[in-house]
Amino acid sequence: MPHLAQPYDYNALASSLLNKLLPILGRDAVIQTSYSIRELELTTASPNRTHRTNRTNEVDSRLRGNDSKNGNYISVKVVRGDSQVVFDQLVEEFRELSPFVVEKVMGELHEEQEGN
Amino acid sequence: MNEVLLISIAVNFALAALVVFFSFKDEHKKNLLTNQQRQLSRTLYEVSILNQVSEKIEGARDYPSIAQTIALTIEQLMEVTTVSYAIRENDEILAKTYTDDNVTDNYLKQVDGLMRDSMEAMDSDIRLLHVKHEVTRSDIKTHSSRPIDTFAGSIFHIPLVFHNTYYGVITVTNKTPNKYVKADMEVLYKIVRQTERSIERLEEVVTSEKGKLDALVVSLPSGAILLSLDTNGYLALSTINHAACDFLGIPPTADATRVIASLGTSHDFVRLIKDVMRDKTSMMLPEVPIKDKFYKIFLNPVFGYDANTIIGVNVTLQDVTREKELDQLKQTFTSMIVHELRAPLVSIKGASMLLMGNSLPPEEEKKMLGTIKVSVDRMLNQVSDLLDSSKLEAGKFDISLSKGNINSVITDRVNILNYDAETRKVHLESKLDPSMPEFEFDPERMGQVVNNLISNALKFTKAGGTVTVKSCVENGFAAISVQDTGVGIPDDKKALLFSKYSQLESIAKSKGTGLGLYISKGIVEAHHGKIKLDSEVGKGTTVTVMIPLHQEKKEADQSSSASKVPEPITIPVHHLPGHPGNVVVN
């Protein structure tokens, strides 16, 4: 797996990760897996305001309401602990589900970070 | 009193604390047990699902079937509105959704879109492929009394990856939001990953076994061809080994049509292959002419893993040209022996009848008696040759060793055959090494060998030619060679020359059984010696006999040496083991 070197905005990285995984693994797989990490707070993003929530159905309904072709569906914020450690934990959770998919998505993230 | 009250309260508190403590402890224990029980149930659940999946998949290696099996297993495990799979197969996407009659087309369209999004996110090239989406209704009970025409409330996709390559996705939806908890999904992802690993292991085993078989097939001296049915039901060439390419004169890249055409026109091979596949029985063609050779051809059906489905035909070719030649030689030999024995008998009968008439003058009577004697001697020689060859075959050929001078044996034979040489106008000469030491050999049998070699040389040398008999000492051996300036022996005849039934065409026209060289070889080998042949067509032939000057063992070894004489050439009889239903065509 390509390693992401410091310093990075792990909240942004986690958001990118989830939004890349969202169409591949589906809403429930992404949201339920993310919620298993307590240090994370999941929010949905819209152009004007951020809805902060920890309830799946609320995130889910907002996801449905958004246009899938415009921007991110989900924003993620690490609310406790070391953001890198929490990010790595999130990656491992998804790796448990599908290592191949996580490898591909992390590769894309790495390329994007290099590009930036 | 207060003290008593205080003590009583304190005791009560202590008791209450103990009760609380133990009840917490009990609760903790209960939770622990419940968790363990839950963990155990979950493990058993996973094992049972994996068993189900592996039983259903069995040896299947086609990914759409595997995806279908997993999808149907999921449908049995959890409440779903739809369960679908989409998998890349060649240049299209095969998709299938299982649902019931309550689900509307709009809902299904949404599922189709979700699957496409998932696949395209993994591989952007997929958007260019044609999707063949089939819907099977009523396999699933959604328990809904009203048509389901809403957004999918719960969705998750399970990517299918085999050998590190993305092939497709399994998609599960439910009309109800938040239907699936993480643990449910984890189990399914785990099942799919285990299945992927099992398939990969199966493929590794299959690849490894195929590699071993290919190596075996390639190294076979027989021609081996495997024609398999492709997905369209046409025969395609799967494997052809070097021997088959050599036999048929085709490159390994030839296609099935060319391979079948190269089998010749003696049989309708297309029809025969169809017959083998239809009847599921093997077939053997004993003698098929291909180019300038003959082959025994076996056609065997090849069964799939279920031992009932035919997946192709195996064609095996065995070169039987030499066996056929030997068969021919045997037939010629038998006719020749009968003829050879009959000819002197006719002479004897004629001479006897004339003698019985008592009308011949004494000189003529003497001539007739001479004719009878010559005929009887000829028959005796022929019968002796036949007996010797039988002894050689039976391993009962004995030699009687005694110390002697091989040069004098050679000289005796040269003197006897000089008359024959003069008649043929062939110059017979001998160049013998005077320093040749005495050694142990069977003088009568070695005389027979020298006689055979010189006689053969004379037969094959035209008038004006020369036959030279030499002797010398060479590396502890007495080397006796007979060299002629005759017609020479073609390369393809050399191998058969010392065999029992060998007889060159020109010999066949002359008198004799043709067993001379076969018997000579047996005699030489009984002496622990060797016999070799050098010949060039048009230039002549040299046959050299090497007899060791020191026999390692004497009397005790003489009988055993006879068992070391050359094995008779056997004609192999081929069977098809395990195929009692073989059909012989022809």
XYZ file of C-alpha atoms in Angstrom:
702
model
C 0.000 0.000 0.000
C 1.342 3.459 -0.805
C 2.078 5.304 2.453
C 0.832 8.798 3.014
C 3.592 10.921 4.397
C 3.049 13.646 6.984
C 1.798 16.335 7.162
C -1.677 15.812 5.817
C -5.128 16.985 6.712
C -6.456 13.641 7.857
C -10.005 14.913 8.101
C -9.878 15.785 4.410
C -8.171 12.504 3.590
C -10.787 10.501 5.502
C -13.533 12.397 3.683
C -11.935 11.680 0.314
C -11.526 8.037 1.247
C -15.175 7.636 2.227
C -16.446 9.467 -0.821
C -14.363 7.276 -3.092
C -15.575 4.161 -1.329
C -19.192 5.256 -1.321
C -20.141 4.228 -4.880
C -17.943 1.136 -4.776
C -19.115 -0.404 -1.502
C -22.485 1.305 -1.143
C -23.959 3.634 1.474
C -24.586 1.111 4.217
C -21.156 -0.477 4.059
C -19.454 2.943 4.227
C -21.623 4.520 6.886
C -21.862 1.508 9.184
C -18.141 0.868 8.995
C -17.308 4.508 9.685
C -19.634 4.588 12.671
C -17.780 1.686 14.237
C -14.970 4.152 14.991
C -16.073 6.322 17.868
C -13.392 8.925 17.376
C -14.982 9.940 14.087
C -17.836 12.293 13.551
C -19.653 11.956 10.287
C -21.334 14.888 8.638
C -22.884 15.478 5.282
C -21.740 18.386 3.221
C -23.867 20.759 1.222
C -22.921 24.059 -0.408
C -24.367 26.243 2.385
C -24.202 24.377 5.644
C -22.873 21.301 7.305
C -25.227 18.890 8.981
C -23.633 17.325 11.961
C -25.068 14.032 12.855
C -24.271 10.653 14.239
C -27.416 8.964 13.077
C -27.186 6.824 10.008
C -30.633 7.495 8.674
C -30.069 11.257 8.774
C -26.792 10.960 6.892
C -28.427 8.512 4.599
C -31.360 10.771 3.819
C -29.059 13.706 3.130
C -26.909 11.533 0.906
C -29.963 10.643 -1.093
C -30.895 14.278 -1.316
C -27.557 15.287 -2.781
C -26.687 15.137 -6.424
C -24.199 12.325 -6.715
C -22.246 14.034 -9.466
C -21.496 17.224 -7.513
C -18.926 17.269 -4.785
C -18.553 15.161 -1.687
C -21.366 13.423 0.041
C -19.690 12.964 3.360
C -17.403 14.974 5.549
C -15.479 13.344 8.309
C -13.955 14.889 11.378
C -11.723 13.249 13.918
C -13.076 14.478 17.219
C -10.809 12.562 19.581
C -7.262 11.224 19.565
C -4.468 11.379 17.008
C -5.999 12.069 13.597
C -3.439 9.934 11.750
C -4.013 6.966 14.069
C -7.776 7.296 13.657
C -7.401 7.585 9.878
C -5.248 4.441 9.799
C -7.856 2.654 11.890
C -10.534 3.677 9.400
C -8.448 2.355 6.520
C -7.948 -0.957 8.349
C -11.688 -1.301 8.948
C -12.336 -1.051 5.212
C -9.378 -3.234 4.414
C -11.121 -5.960 6.424
C -14.034 -5.684 3.999
C -12.159 -5.510 0.722
C -8.365 -5.196 0.673
C -8.308 -4.912 -3.114
C -10.674 -1.939 -3.161
C -8.823 -0.162 -0.347
C -5.513 -0.702 -2.138
C -6.908 0.890 -5.275
C -8.512 3.827 -3.482
C -5.447 4.516 -1.335
C -3.359 4.484 -4.507
C -5.645 7.138 -5.987
C -5.492 9.206 -2.810
C -1.731 8.980 -2.819
C -1.584 10.151 -6.442
C -3.907 13.038 -5.690
C -1.804 14.072 -2.701
C 1.357 13.879 -4.790
C -0.381 15.988 -7.431
C -1.243 18.621 -4.872
C -28.568 2.396 70.947
C -27.202 4.747 68.417
C -24.114 2.674 68.258
C -26.231 -0.433 67.712
C -28.172 1.397 65.036
C -25.002 2.642 63.434
C -23.502 -0.845 63.492
C -26.735 -2.285 62.104
C -26.755 0.316 59.320
C -23.082 -0.335 58.604
C -23.687 -4.101 58.452
C -26.655 -3.571 56.172
C -24.583 -1.317 53.940
C -21.819 -3.908 53.877
C -24.306 -6.660 53.014
C -25.900 -4.482 50.373
C -22.475 -3.719 48.948
C -21.694 -7.417 48.869
C -25.005 -8.162 47.168
C -24.361 -5.395 44.638
C -20.785 -6.612 44.167
C -21.834 -10.221 43.594
C -24.763 -9.270 41.448
C -22.425 -7.136 39.279
C -20.018 -10.016 39.205
C -22.835 -12.331 38.123
C -23.936 -9.819 35.550
C -20.368 -9.534 34.253
C -20.126 -13.322 34.092
C -23.476 -13.496 32.340
C -22.388 -10.850 29.820
C -19.149 -12.665 29.257
C -20.984 -15.929 28.644
C -23.496 -14.218 26.391
C -20.674 -12.665 24.375
C -18.871 -15.963 24.135
C -22.110 -17.642 23.101
C -22.712 -14.945 20.499
C -19.174 -15.247 19.201
C -19.515 -19.026 19.001
C -22.856 -18.772 17.198
C -21.405 -16.304 14.755
C -18.407 -18.511 14.053
C -20.668 -21.521 13.528
C -22.875 -19.385 11.303
C -19.871 -18.349 9.198
C -18.632 -21.928 8.963
C -22.043 -23.199 7.936
C -22.425 -20.485 5.270
C -18.943 -21.153 3.928
C -19.710 -24.856 3.752
C -22.907 -24.119 1.872
C -21.101 -21.880 -0.586
C -18.224 -24.297 -1.136
C -20.622 -27.212 -1.654
C -22.577 -25.252 -4.215
C -19.523 -23.959 -6.031
C -17.738 -27.346 -5.977
C -15.242 -27.360 -8.830
C -16.872 -24.554 -10.787
C -14.415 -22.033 -12.102
C -16.621 -19.829 -14.186
C -17.092 -16.588 -12.385
C -20.747 -15.892 -13.341
C -21.724 -19.247 -11.772
C -19.765 -18.422 -8.640
C -21.338 -14.964 -8.399
C -24.769 -16.489 -8.877
C -24.167 -19.042 -6.129
C -23.036 -16.377 -3.688
C -25.982 -14.142 -4.583
C -28.477 -16.939 -4.002
C -26.807 -17.841 -0.698
C -27.119 -14.228 0.489
C -30.767 -14.215 -0.433
C -31.292 -17.178 1.884
C -29.337 -15.619 4.727
C -30.870 -12.190 5.092
C -33.973 -10.260 4.262
C -33.419 -8.441 0.981
C -35.509 -6.591 -1.546
C -33.066 -7.385 -4.322
C -29.830 -9.271 -4.572
C -27.922 -8.891 -7.815
C -24.639 -9.713 -9.403
C -22.875 -8.122 -12.342
C -19.763 -9.748 -13.711
C -17.454 -9.083 -16.599
C -17.430 -11.963 -19.051
C -15.370 -11.439 -22.190
C -16.607 -8.160 -23.697
C -19.877 -7.747 -21.873
C -21.332 -7.481 -18.419
C -23.624 -10.285 -17.354
C -25.983 -9.047 -14.664
C -28.798 -10.755 -12.869
C -31.175 -9.576 -10.174
C -33.277 -11.782 -7.934
C -36.390 -10.185 -6.544
C -40.159 -10.667 -6.412
C -43.218 -9.361 -8.235
C -43.740 -6.390 -5.892
C -40.574 -4.612 -6.964
C -41.214 -2.089 -9.708
C -39.126 -1.481 -12.786
C -38.112 1.921 -11.395
C -36.620 0.280 -8.338
C -34.791 -2.232 -10.546
C -33.500 0.578 -12.744
C -32.101 2.192 -9.637
C -30.375 -1.088 -8.668
C -28.957 -1.390 -12.168
C -27.578 2.158 -11.910
C -26.041 1.461 -8.510
C -24.254 -1.620 -9.828
C -22.947 0.234 -12.859
C -21.713 3.095 -10.631
C -19.915 0.615 -8.420
C -18.260 -1.196 -11.331
C -17.338 1.982 -13.179
C -15.777 3.417 -10.038
C -13.512 0.372 -9.999
C -12.827 0.194 -13.717
C -13.721 3.107 -15.966
C -13.439 0.914 -19.112
C -16.549 -0.934 -17.986
C -18.780 1.944 -19.113
C -17.953 0.953 -22.710
C -19.214 -2.599 -22.277
C -22.639 -3.874 -23.133
C -24.685 -4.954 -20.112
C -26.960 -7.961 -20.315
C -29.231 -7.614 -17.297
C -31.663 -10.384 -16.501
C -34.273 -10.225 -13.759
C -35.575 -13.331 -12.045
C -38.701 -12.645 -10.064
C -40.391 -14.577 -7.287
C -37.180 -16.141 -6.010
C -37.288 -13.680 -3.157
C -40.121 -12.903 -0.757
C -40.066 -9.225 0.122
C -43.137 -9.634 2.371
C -44.625 -6.485 0.910
C -48.266 -6.182 0.023
C -47.709 -2.985 -1.949
C -45.507 -2.355 -4.960
C -42.012 -1.283 -3.972
C -41.308 1.871 -5.920
C -39.130 3.877 -3.594
C -35.452 4.671 -3.279
C -33.481 1.748 -1.932
C -33.267 2.321 1.833
C -30.224 0.142 2.363
C -27.515 -0.651 -0.158
C -24.172 -2.340 -0.077
C -21.901 -3.764 -2.766
C -19.442 -6.635 -2.436
C -16.704 -6.416 -5.074
C -15.601 -9.713 -6.651
C -11.854 -10.007 -7.078
C -10.126 -13.121 -8.377
C -6.364 -13.322 -8.765
C -6.001 -9.651 -7.967
C -8.316 -8.717 -10.831
C -11.649 -6.997 -10.426
C -14.440 -8.964 -12.094
C -17.677 -7.474 -10.805
C -19.949 -6.900 -7.890
C -22.719 -8.359 -5.792
C -25.295 -5.785 -4.754
C -27.770 -6.136 -1.906
C -30.618 -3.670 -1.390
C -33.539 -3.331 0.928
C -36.407 -0.905 0.740
C -36.038 -0.249 4.499
C -33.318 2.183 5.616
C -30.606 0.958 8.009
C -31.618 -2.626 7.517
C -28.162 -4.068 7.771
C -25.800 -3.763 10.696
C -22.052 -3.866 10.311
C -21.788 -7.451 11.608
C -24.198 -8.742 8.915
C -22.219 -7.130 6.158
C -18.868 -8.192 7.592
C -19.932 -11.829 7.467
C -20.868 -11.515 3.809
C -17.645 -9.746 2.859
C -15.796 -12.481 4.695
C -17.695 -15.196 2.825
C -16.915 -13.610 -0.516
C -13.237 -13.217 0.347
C -13.021 -16.828 1.490
C -14.700 -17.890 -1.739
C -12.260 -15.804 -3.780
C -9.347 -17.418 -1.963
C -10.799 -20.914 -2.467
C -11.240 -20.288 -6.179
C -7.698 -18.952 -6.434
C -6.343 -22.010 -4.620
C -8.416 -24.275 -6.839
C -7.067 -22.516 -9.912
C -3.519 -22.801 -8.590
C -4.003 -26.532 -8.105
C -5.580 -26.872 -11.532
C -2.789 -24.821 -13.145
C -0.118 -26.809 -11.350
C -1.691 -30.146 -12.252
C -2.210 -28.979 -15.835
C 1.468 -27.994 -15.962
C 2.487 -31.467 -14.794
C 0.187 -33.121 -17.313
C 1.375 -30.860 -20.124
C 4.995 -31.754 -19.308
C 4.054 -35.421 -19.354
C 2.174 -35.115 -22.636
C 4.993 -33.162 -24.283
C 7.538 -35.839 -23.336
C 5.425 -38.748 -24.589
C 6.907 -40.661 -27.522
C 3.378 -41.219 -28.817
C 1.537 -38.402 -30.514
C -1.018 -36.795 -28.209
C -3.687 -34.332 -29.268
C -6.460 -32.864 -27.131
C -9.392 -31.320 -28.933
C -11.769 -29.465 -26.599
C -15.194 -28.031 -27.131
C -15.184 -24.254 -26.942
C -18.029 -22.159 -25.547
C -19.758 -22.203 -28.945
C -19.643 -25.989 -29.125
C -16.843 -26.110 -31.714
C -13.764 -28.264 -31.377
C -10.594 -26.322 -30.691
C -7.040 -27.576 -30.310
C -6.081 -27.511 -26.623
C -2.831 -29.452 -26.635
C -0.594 -31.104 -29.184
C 2.783 -32.584 -28.322
C 6.019 -32.593 -30.323
C 5.602 -36.207 -31.418
C 2.149 -35.505 -32.905
C 3.494 -32.433 -34.737
C 6.334 -34.548 -36.160
C 4.040 -37.397 -37.176
C 1.504 -35.142 -38.857
C 3.967 -32.578 -40.205
C 2.126 -29.626 -38.694
C 3.253 -26.765 -36.420
C 2.051 -26.578 -32.778
C 0.071 -23.468 -33.752
C -2.156 -25.401 -36.174
C -5.895 -25.155 -35.593
C -8.280 -28.064 -35.013
C -9.363 -28.187 -38.681
C -5.796 -28.542 -39.884
C -5.008 -31.171 -37.230
C -8.001 -33.297 -38.254
C -7.211 -32.853 -41.961
C -3.613 -33.954 -41.357
C -4.861 -37.321 -40.073
C -5.411 -38.256 -43.695
C -8.342 -39.381 -45.763
C -8.377 -43.093 -44.926
C -11.201 -42.430 -42.440
C -13.837 -39.764 -41.953
C -12.263 -38.405 -38.777
C -14.836 -35.667 -38.272
C -17.568 -38.307 -38.169
C -15.520 -40.611 -35.940
C -14.849 -37.807 -33.450
C -18.557 -36.980 -33.396
C -19.338 -40.671 -32.819
C -16.902 -40.858 -29.897
C -18.451 -37.769 -28.310
C -22.006 -38.941 -28.879
C -21.498 -42.547 -27.743
C -18.983 -41.657 -25.003
C -16.894 -44.681 -25.984
C -13.316 -45.058 -27.089
C -12.322 -46.129 -30.558
C -9.164 -47.693 -31.975
C -8.008 -47.616 -35.585
C -5.287 -50.269 -35.863
C -3.454 -49.157 -38.978
C -3.920 -45.673 -40.389
C -1.601 -44.623 -43.226
C -0.348 -41.070 -42.754
C 2.298 -39.819 -45.139
C 4.722 -42.747 -45.595
C 4.065 -44.381 -42.213
C 1.402 -46.317 -40.364
C -0.177 -45.330 -37.037
C -2.445 -46.951 -34.538
C -4.905 -44.222 -33.560
C -6.951 -44.116 -30.361
C -9.876 -41.744 -30.014
C -10.984 -41.323 -26.402
C -13.730 -39.094 -25.016
C -12.564 -36.579 -22.407
C -14.982 -36.062 -19.540
C -15.495 -32.939 -17.456
C -15.279 -32.906 -13.669
C -18.776 -34.371 -13.359
C -17.613 -37.487 -15.259
C -20.663 -37.288 -17.483
C -20.189 -34.220 -19.629
C -17.947 -34.613 -22.650
C -15.531 -31.710 -22.924
C -13.451 -32.979 -25.829
C -11.654 -35.825 -27.523
C -8.166 -37.118 -26.985
C -6.378 -38.465 -30.066
C -3.313 -40.652 -29.529
C -1.060 -41.826 -32.355
C 1.390 -44.709 -32.095
C 3.865 -45.281 -34.885
C 3.413 -48.936 -35.844
C 5.429 -48.769 -39.062
C 8.213 -50.974 -37.656
C 5.737 -53.479 -36.226
C 4.038 -53.604 -39.592
C 7.389 -54.173 -41.310
C 8.167 -56.973 -38.852
C 4.777 -58.504 -39.491
C 5.545 -58.412 -43.180
C 8.959 -59.971 -42.529
C 7.358 -62.740 -40.474
C 4.956 -63.532 -43.267
C 7.748 -63.522 -45.878
C 9.900 -65.658 -43.564
C 7.203 -68.269 -43.107
C 6.499 -68.487 -46.855
C 10.207 -68.655 -47.579
C 10.852 -71.444 -45.038
C 7.986 -73.486 -46.458
C 9.316 -72.941 -49.959
C 12.902 -73.716 -48.937
C 11.908 -76.981 -47.280
C 9.619 -77.965 -50.126
C 12.233 -77.464 -52.889
C 14.701 -80.207 -51.734
C 11.785 -82.495 -50.979
C 10.651 -82.162 -54.595
C 14.199 -83.031 -55.736
C 14.321 -86.014 -53.362
C 10.913 -87.208 -54.536
C 11.924 -86.941 -58.229
C 15.251 -88.717 -57.711
C 13.598 -91.432 -55.588
C 10.963 -92.134 -58.252
C 13.632 -92.466 -60.933
C 15.602 -94.811 -58.676
C 12.499 -96.883 -57.954
C 11.993 -97.390 -61.700
C 15.235 -99.464 -61.790
C 15.790 -98.259 -65.346
C 18.718 -95.915 -64.727
C 22.261 -96.769 -65.657
C 24.622 -97.018 -62.648
C 26.188 -93.555 -63.307
C 22.745 -91.927 -63.344
C 21.745 -93.831 -60.201
C 24.865 -92.449 -58.495
C 23.962 -88.947 -59.703
C 20.432 -89.298 -58.342
C 21.756 -90.502 -54.993
C 24.109 -87.494 -54.993
C 21.123 -85.187 -55.635
C 19.251 -86.779 -52.727
C 22.275 -86.294 -50.438
C 22.714 -82.619 -51.427
C 18.984 -82.009 -50.869
C 19.041 -83.758 -47.506
C 22.148 -81.769 -46.450
C 20.402 -78.552 -47.484
C 17.326 -79.473 -45.491
C 19.470 -80.458 -42.511
C 21.224 -77.083 -42.592
C 17.914 -75.270 -42.756
C 16.431 -77.317 -39.952
C 19.621 -76.735 -37.910
C 19.263 -72.992 -38.443
C 15.659 -73.141 -37.309
C 16.622 -75.174 -34.251
C 19.422 -72.737 -33.397
C 17.097 -69.785 -33.656
C 14.563 -71.559 -31.444
C 17.301 -72.268 -28.883
C 18.338 -68.623 -28.979
C 14.772 -67.523 -28.358
C 14.361 -70.030 -25.540
C 17.703 -69.050 -23.963
C 18.984 -72.609 -24.339
C 21.770 -71.967 -26.774
C 24.980 -73.604 -25.491
C 28.569 -73.120 -26.576
C 31.470 -75.413 -25.834
C 34.673 -73.501 -25.127
C 38.124 -74.845 -25.875
C 41.442 -73.147 -26.425
C 42.300 -72.824 -30.093
C 43.551 -70.687 -32.948
C 40.844 -68.594 -34.584
C 43.049 -68.000 -37.665
C 42.938 -71.711 -38.541
C 39.130 -71.709 -38.199
C 38.960 -68.715 -40.570
C 41.379 -70.306 -43.052
C 39.327 -73.536 -43.126
C 36.168 -71.601 -43.941
C 37.866 -69.430 -46.547
C 39.165 -72.558 -48.236
C 35.698 -74.133 -48.252
C 34.053 -71.001 -49.655
C 36.746 -70.286 -52.216
C 34.915 -72.477 -54.713
C 31.719 -70.460 -54.243
C 33.717 -67.212 -54.638
C 35.315 -68.401 -57.828
C 31.903 -69.399 -59.195
C 30.656 -65.866 -58.482
C 33.872 -64.384 -59.886
C 34.501 -62.622 -56.585
C 38.003 -62.407 -55.187
C 38.084 -63.854 -51.656
C 41.212 -63.028 -49.680
C 42.296 -63.227 -46.062
C 44.644 -60.956 -44.105
C 45.177 -62.664 -40.796
C 47.319 -61.397 -37.937
C 49.987 -64.061 -37.378
C 50.482 -62.844 -33.797
C 46.871 -63.720 -32.900
C 47.140 -65.664 -29.620
C 45.188 -68.788 -28.853
C 42.092 -68.180 -26.751
C 38.963 -69.966 -25.616
C 36.040 -70.174 -28.018
C 33.666 -72.690 -29.534
C 35.459 -73.595 -32.817
C 32.391 -75.106 -34.460
C 30.109 -72.176 -33.620
C 32.724 -69.554 -34.499
C 33.278 -71.411 -37.766
C 29.529 -71.080 -38.342
C 29.772 -67.313 -37.724
C 32.701 -66.884 -40.153
C 30.899 -69.030 -42.705
C 27.704 -66.933 -42.419
C 29.548 -63.642 -42.746
C 31.611 -64.711 -45.763
C 28.565 -66.320 -47.441
C 26.540 -63.135 -47.020
C 29.400 -60.995 -48.303
C 29.740 -63.176 -51.396
C 25.985 -63.018 -52.069
C 26.007 -59.220 -52.041
C 29.177 -58.677 -54.048
C 28.982 -58.453 -57.769
C 31.412 -60.243 -60.076
C 34.793 -58.543 -60.009
C 34.405 -57.437 -56.403
C 36.467 -58.462 -53.399
C 35.684 -60.002 -50.050
C 38.429 -59.606 -47.445
C 38.565 -61.529 -44.182
C 40.832 -60.007 -41.533
C 41.848 -60.841 -38.013
C 43.740 -58.769 -35.488
C 44.046 -58.133 -31.773
C 42.264 -55.037 -30.530
C 42.071 -53.927 -26.885
C 41.932 -57.451 -25.468
C 39.597 -58.709 -28.188
C 40.112 -60.870 -31.248
C 38.644 -58.761 -34.036
C 37.442 -60.739 -37.046
C 36.077 -58.682 -39.882
C 34.575 -59.536 -43.247
C 34.656 -56.658 -45.692
C 33.032 -56.638 -49.105
C 32.785 -54.237 -52.015
C 29.121 -55.103 -52.483
C 25.907 -53.129 -52.774
C 25.853 -51.901 -49.167
C 22.883 -51.769 -46.804
C 20.466 -48.829 -46.633
C 20.255 -47.101 -43.221
C 16.593 -48.025 -42.690
C 17.402 -51.727 -43.067
C 20.369 -51.798 -40.691
C 18.309 -51.883 -37.496
C 16.411 -54.963 -38.612
C 19.401 -56.790 -40.070
C 20.214 -58.872 -36.987
C 16.595 -59.612 -36.150
C 15.094 -63.039 -36.624
C 12.912 -62.209 -39.570
C 15.280 -59.916 -41.355
C 16.144 -60.781 -44.853
C 17.154 -58.330 -47.463
C 15.198 -58.554 -50.665
C 18.140 -59.817 -52.657
C 18.756 -62.545 -50.075
C 15.140 -63.565 -50.270
C 15.692 -64.321 -53.904
C 18.640 -66.528 -53.051
C 18.696 -69.758 -51.123
C 18.792 -69.806 -47.303
C 16.629 -69.121 -44.328
C 18.003 -65.644 -43.699
C 18.594 -66.598 -40.084
C 22.392 -66.509 -40.482
C 23.040 -63.061 -39.041
C 20.522 -63.557 -36.232
C 22.234 -66.821 -35.211
C 25.712 -65.310 -35.652
C 24.819 -62.477 -33.309
C 23.557 -64.998 -30.760
C 26.774 -67.043 -30.985
C 28.993 -63.941 -30.613
C 27.037 -62.699 -27.615
C 27.225 -66.150 -26.037
C 31.009 -65.597 -26.178
C 30.483 -62.217 -24.401
C 31.450 -60.595 -27.660
C 30.010 -57.912 -29.902
C 29.062 -57.691 -33.536
C 28.949 -54.412 -35.446
C 28.091 -53.292 -38.907
C 29.490 -50.502 -41.082
C 27.917 -50.107 -44.453
C 27.462 -47.567 -47.185
C 25.160 -48.069 -50.117
C 27.149 -48.593 -53.323
C 30.475 -48.947 -51.512
C 30.228 -52.077 -49.437
C 29.819 -53.515 -45.985
C 32.104 -54.512 -43.140
C 30.855 -56.778 -40.378
C 33.221 -57.008 -37.407
C 33.054 -59.593 -34.652
C 34.864 -58.909 -31.361
C 35.517 -61.903 -29.100
C 37.260 -61.327 -25.742
C 40.636 -63.060 -25.508
C 39.922 -63.899 -21.891
C 36.538 -65.312 -21.001
C 35.697 -64.074 -17.492
C 33.987 -67.297 -16.459
C 34.288 -70.691 -17.988
C 32.146 -73.796 -17.649
C 29.810 -72.421 -15.028
C 29.068 -69.426 -17.132
C 28.482 -71.159 -20.424
C 24.864 -71.987 -19.901
C 24.112 -68.657 -18.326
C 25.765 -66.894 -21.222
C 23.184 -68.452 -23.423
C 20.488 -66.633 -21.520
C 22.162 -63.348 -22.392
C 21.672 -63.817 -26.088
C 19.611 -61.154 -27.742
C 15.968 -61.040 -26.931
C 13.770 -61.917 -29.841
C 12.012 -58.926 -31.240
C 8.552 -58.958 -29.853
C 5.622 -57.406 -31.537
C 3.934 -55.193 -28.959
C 0.243 -55.721 -28.535
C -1.509 -52.511 -27.536
C -4.528 -52.371 -25.327
C -6.604 -49.530 -24.072
C -6.660 -50.059 -20.327
C -9.895 -49.258 -18.614
C -11.879 -49.016 -21.804
C -13.684 -52.296 -22.230
C -16.045 -50.697 -24.678
C -13.367 -49.950 -27.240
C -14.572 -50.176 -30.768
C -12.159 -51.327 -33.437
C -12.864 -49.654 -36.709
C -11.719 -51.276 -39.955
